[in-house]
XYZ file of C-alpha atoms in Angstrom:
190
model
C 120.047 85.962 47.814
C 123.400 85.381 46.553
C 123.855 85.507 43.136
C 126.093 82.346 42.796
C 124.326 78.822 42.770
C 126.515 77.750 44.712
C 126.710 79.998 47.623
C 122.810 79.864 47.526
C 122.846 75.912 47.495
C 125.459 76.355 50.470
C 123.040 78.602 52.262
C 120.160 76.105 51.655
C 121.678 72.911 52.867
C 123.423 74.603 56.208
C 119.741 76.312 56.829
C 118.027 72.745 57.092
C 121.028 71.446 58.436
C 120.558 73.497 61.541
C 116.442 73.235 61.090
C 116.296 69.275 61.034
C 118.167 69.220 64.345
C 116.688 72.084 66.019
C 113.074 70.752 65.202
C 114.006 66.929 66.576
C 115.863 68.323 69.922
C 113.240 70.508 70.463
C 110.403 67.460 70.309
C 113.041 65.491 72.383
C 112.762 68.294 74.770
C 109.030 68.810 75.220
C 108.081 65.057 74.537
C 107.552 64.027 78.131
C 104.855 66.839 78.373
C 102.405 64.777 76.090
C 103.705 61.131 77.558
C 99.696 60.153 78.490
C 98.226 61.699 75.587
C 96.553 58.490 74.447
C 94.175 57.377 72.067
C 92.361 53.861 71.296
C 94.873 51.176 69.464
C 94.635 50.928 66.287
C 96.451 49.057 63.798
C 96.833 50.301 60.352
C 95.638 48.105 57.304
C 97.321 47.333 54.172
C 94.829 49.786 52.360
C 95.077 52.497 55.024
C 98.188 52.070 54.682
C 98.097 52.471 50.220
C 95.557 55.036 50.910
C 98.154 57.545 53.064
C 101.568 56.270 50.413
C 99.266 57.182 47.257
C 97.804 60.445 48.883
C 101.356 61.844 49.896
C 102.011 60.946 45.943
C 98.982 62.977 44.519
C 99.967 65.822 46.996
C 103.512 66.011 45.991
C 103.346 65.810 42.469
C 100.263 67.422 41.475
C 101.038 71.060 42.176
C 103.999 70.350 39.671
C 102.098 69.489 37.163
C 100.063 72.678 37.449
C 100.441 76.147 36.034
C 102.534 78.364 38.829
C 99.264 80.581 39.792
C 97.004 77.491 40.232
C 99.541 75.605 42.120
C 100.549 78.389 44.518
C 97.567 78.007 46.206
C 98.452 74.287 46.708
C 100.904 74.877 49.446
C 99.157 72.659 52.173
C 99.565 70.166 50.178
C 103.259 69.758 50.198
C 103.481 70.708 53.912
C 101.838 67.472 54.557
C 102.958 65.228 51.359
C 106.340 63.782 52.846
C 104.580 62.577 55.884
C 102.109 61.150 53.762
C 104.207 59.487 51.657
C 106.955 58.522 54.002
C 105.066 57.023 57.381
C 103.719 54.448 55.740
C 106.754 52.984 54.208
C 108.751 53.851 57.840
C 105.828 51.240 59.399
C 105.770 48.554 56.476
C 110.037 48.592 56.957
C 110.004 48.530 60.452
C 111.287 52.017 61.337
C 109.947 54.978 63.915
C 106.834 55.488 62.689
C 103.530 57.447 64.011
C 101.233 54.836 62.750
C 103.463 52.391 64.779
C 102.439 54.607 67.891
C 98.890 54.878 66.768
C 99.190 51.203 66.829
C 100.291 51.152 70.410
C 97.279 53.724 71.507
C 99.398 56.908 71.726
C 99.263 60.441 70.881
C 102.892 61.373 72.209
C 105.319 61.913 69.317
C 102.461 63.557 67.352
C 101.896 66.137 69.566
C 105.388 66.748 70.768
C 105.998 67.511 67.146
C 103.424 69.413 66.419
C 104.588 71.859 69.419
C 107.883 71.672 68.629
C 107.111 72.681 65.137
C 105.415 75.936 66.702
C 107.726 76.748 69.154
C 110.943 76.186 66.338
C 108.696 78.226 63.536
C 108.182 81.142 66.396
C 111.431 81.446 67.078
C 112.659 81.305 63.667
C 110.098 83.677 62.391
C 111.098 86.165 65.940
C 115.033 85.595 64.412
C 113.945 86.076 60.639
C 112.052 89.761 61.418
C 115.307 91.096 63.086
C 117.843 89.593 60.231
C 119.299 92.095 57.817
C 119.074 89.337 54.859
C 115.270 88.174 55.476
C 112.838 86.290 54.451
C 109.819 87.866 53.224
C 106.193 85.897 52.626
C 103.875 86.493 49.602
C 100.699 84.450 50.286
C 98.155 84.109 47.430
C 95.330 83.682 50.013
C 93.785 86.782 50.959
C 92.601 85.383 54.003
C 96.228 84.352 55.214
C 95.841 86.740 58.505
C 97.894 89.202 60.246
C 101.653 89.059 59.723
C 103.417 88.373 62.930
C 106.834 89.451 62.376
C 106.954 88.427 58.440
C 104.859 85.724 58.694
C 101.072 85.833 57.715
C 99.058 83.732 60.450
C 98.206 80.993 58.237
C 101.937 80.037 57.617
C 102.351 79.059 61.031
C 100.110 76.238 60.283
C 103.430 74.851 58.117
C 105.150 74.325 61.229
C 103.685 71.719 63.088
C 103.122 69.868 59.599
C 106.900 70.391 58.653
C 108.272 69.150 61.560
C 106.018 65.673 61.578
C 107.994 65.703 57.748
C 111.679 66.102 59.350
C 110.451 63.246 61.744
C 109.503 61.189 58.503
C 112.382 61.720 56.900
C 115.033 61.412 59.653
C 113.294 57.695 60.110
C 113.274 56.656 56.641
C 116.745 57.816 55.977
C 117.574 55.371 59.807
C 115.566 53.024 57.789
C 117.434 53.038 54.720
C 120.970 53.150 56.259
C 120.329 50.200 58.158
C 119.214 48.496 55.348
C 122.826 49.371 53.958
C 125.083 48.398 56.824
C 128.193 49.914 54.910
C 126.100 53.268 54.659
C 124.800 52.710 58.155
C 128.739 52.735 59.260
C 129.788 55.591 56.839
C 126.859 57.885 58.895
C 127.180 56.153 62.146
C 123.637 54.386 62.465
C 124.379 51.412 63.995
């Protein structure tokens, strides 16, 4: 890692601004493989609805509030927290939102993302092994698998789960900047 914060917030912000993308493309890309996945329509309620917004809370802020050992082992918790969190305000404002497609009986964006999660994470992780300046995985969990490349098994799990976040996000932020027309202009989301 560099040793200047700045050059390591630099790194940091051009890695996820090539991830974001790369994960949304990529779901763009495979999306019409899962176009009759289906389910029965269900509408969310107003409590299902409190339920998801307060657990994507809990799971977000509790492994903060915990000692570092105790809270390492907490890391499922924030892969899922921003979807959580965000996908129910996304459907109460009107935006993209799963639970909108749940509504409508489908399974389509959900499992477009969670393969375009896994193929993005496999060909990151293929990309990472091979890199001079790497990333290398501790796991707490002795049960986290075989490493393929530097990954242990488990982590792959993150994938799918990170890119239904990105697909969270990227709608709430649509969400927001329409709300703002002057920001909506500034970004150019019209």
């Amino acid at each position: 890692m560099p040793e200047s914060a700045l050059a390591r917030t630099v790194g940091y912000v051009w890695s996820f601004a090539t991830i974001f993308p790369a994960i949304l493309e990529t779901n763009q890309l495979i999306k019409p493989i899962f176009k009759n996945v289906s389910k029965k329509p269900s509408k969310p309620t107003d409590k299902k609805l409190s339920v998801y917004f307060a657990l994507g809370l809990i799971f977000l802020i509790v492994p903060l509030l915990l000692p570092s050992e105790v809270a390492s082992y907490l890391f499922a918790l924030v892969w899922v927290g921003f979807a959580f969190l965000l996908e129910p305000l996304n459907y109460k404002l009107g935006g993209e939102s799963l639970f909108k497609e749940f509504e409508n009986g489908k399974l389509t964006t959900l499992f477009s993302l969670f393969l375009a999660g896994l193929i993005c994470g496999v060909l990151w992780e293929f990309w990472n092994y091979w890199a001079i300046g790497k990333w290398i995985y501790t796991v707490p969990i002795p049960f986290a698998g075989p490493r393929i490349f530097e990954m242990p098994l488990l982590g792959f799990l993150g994938f799918p789960a990170f890119a239904v976040e990105v697909y969270s996000l990227q709608n709430f932020l649509i969400v927001v900047l329409k709300k703002n027309q002057r920001l909506a202009e500034l970004f150019g989301v019209v």
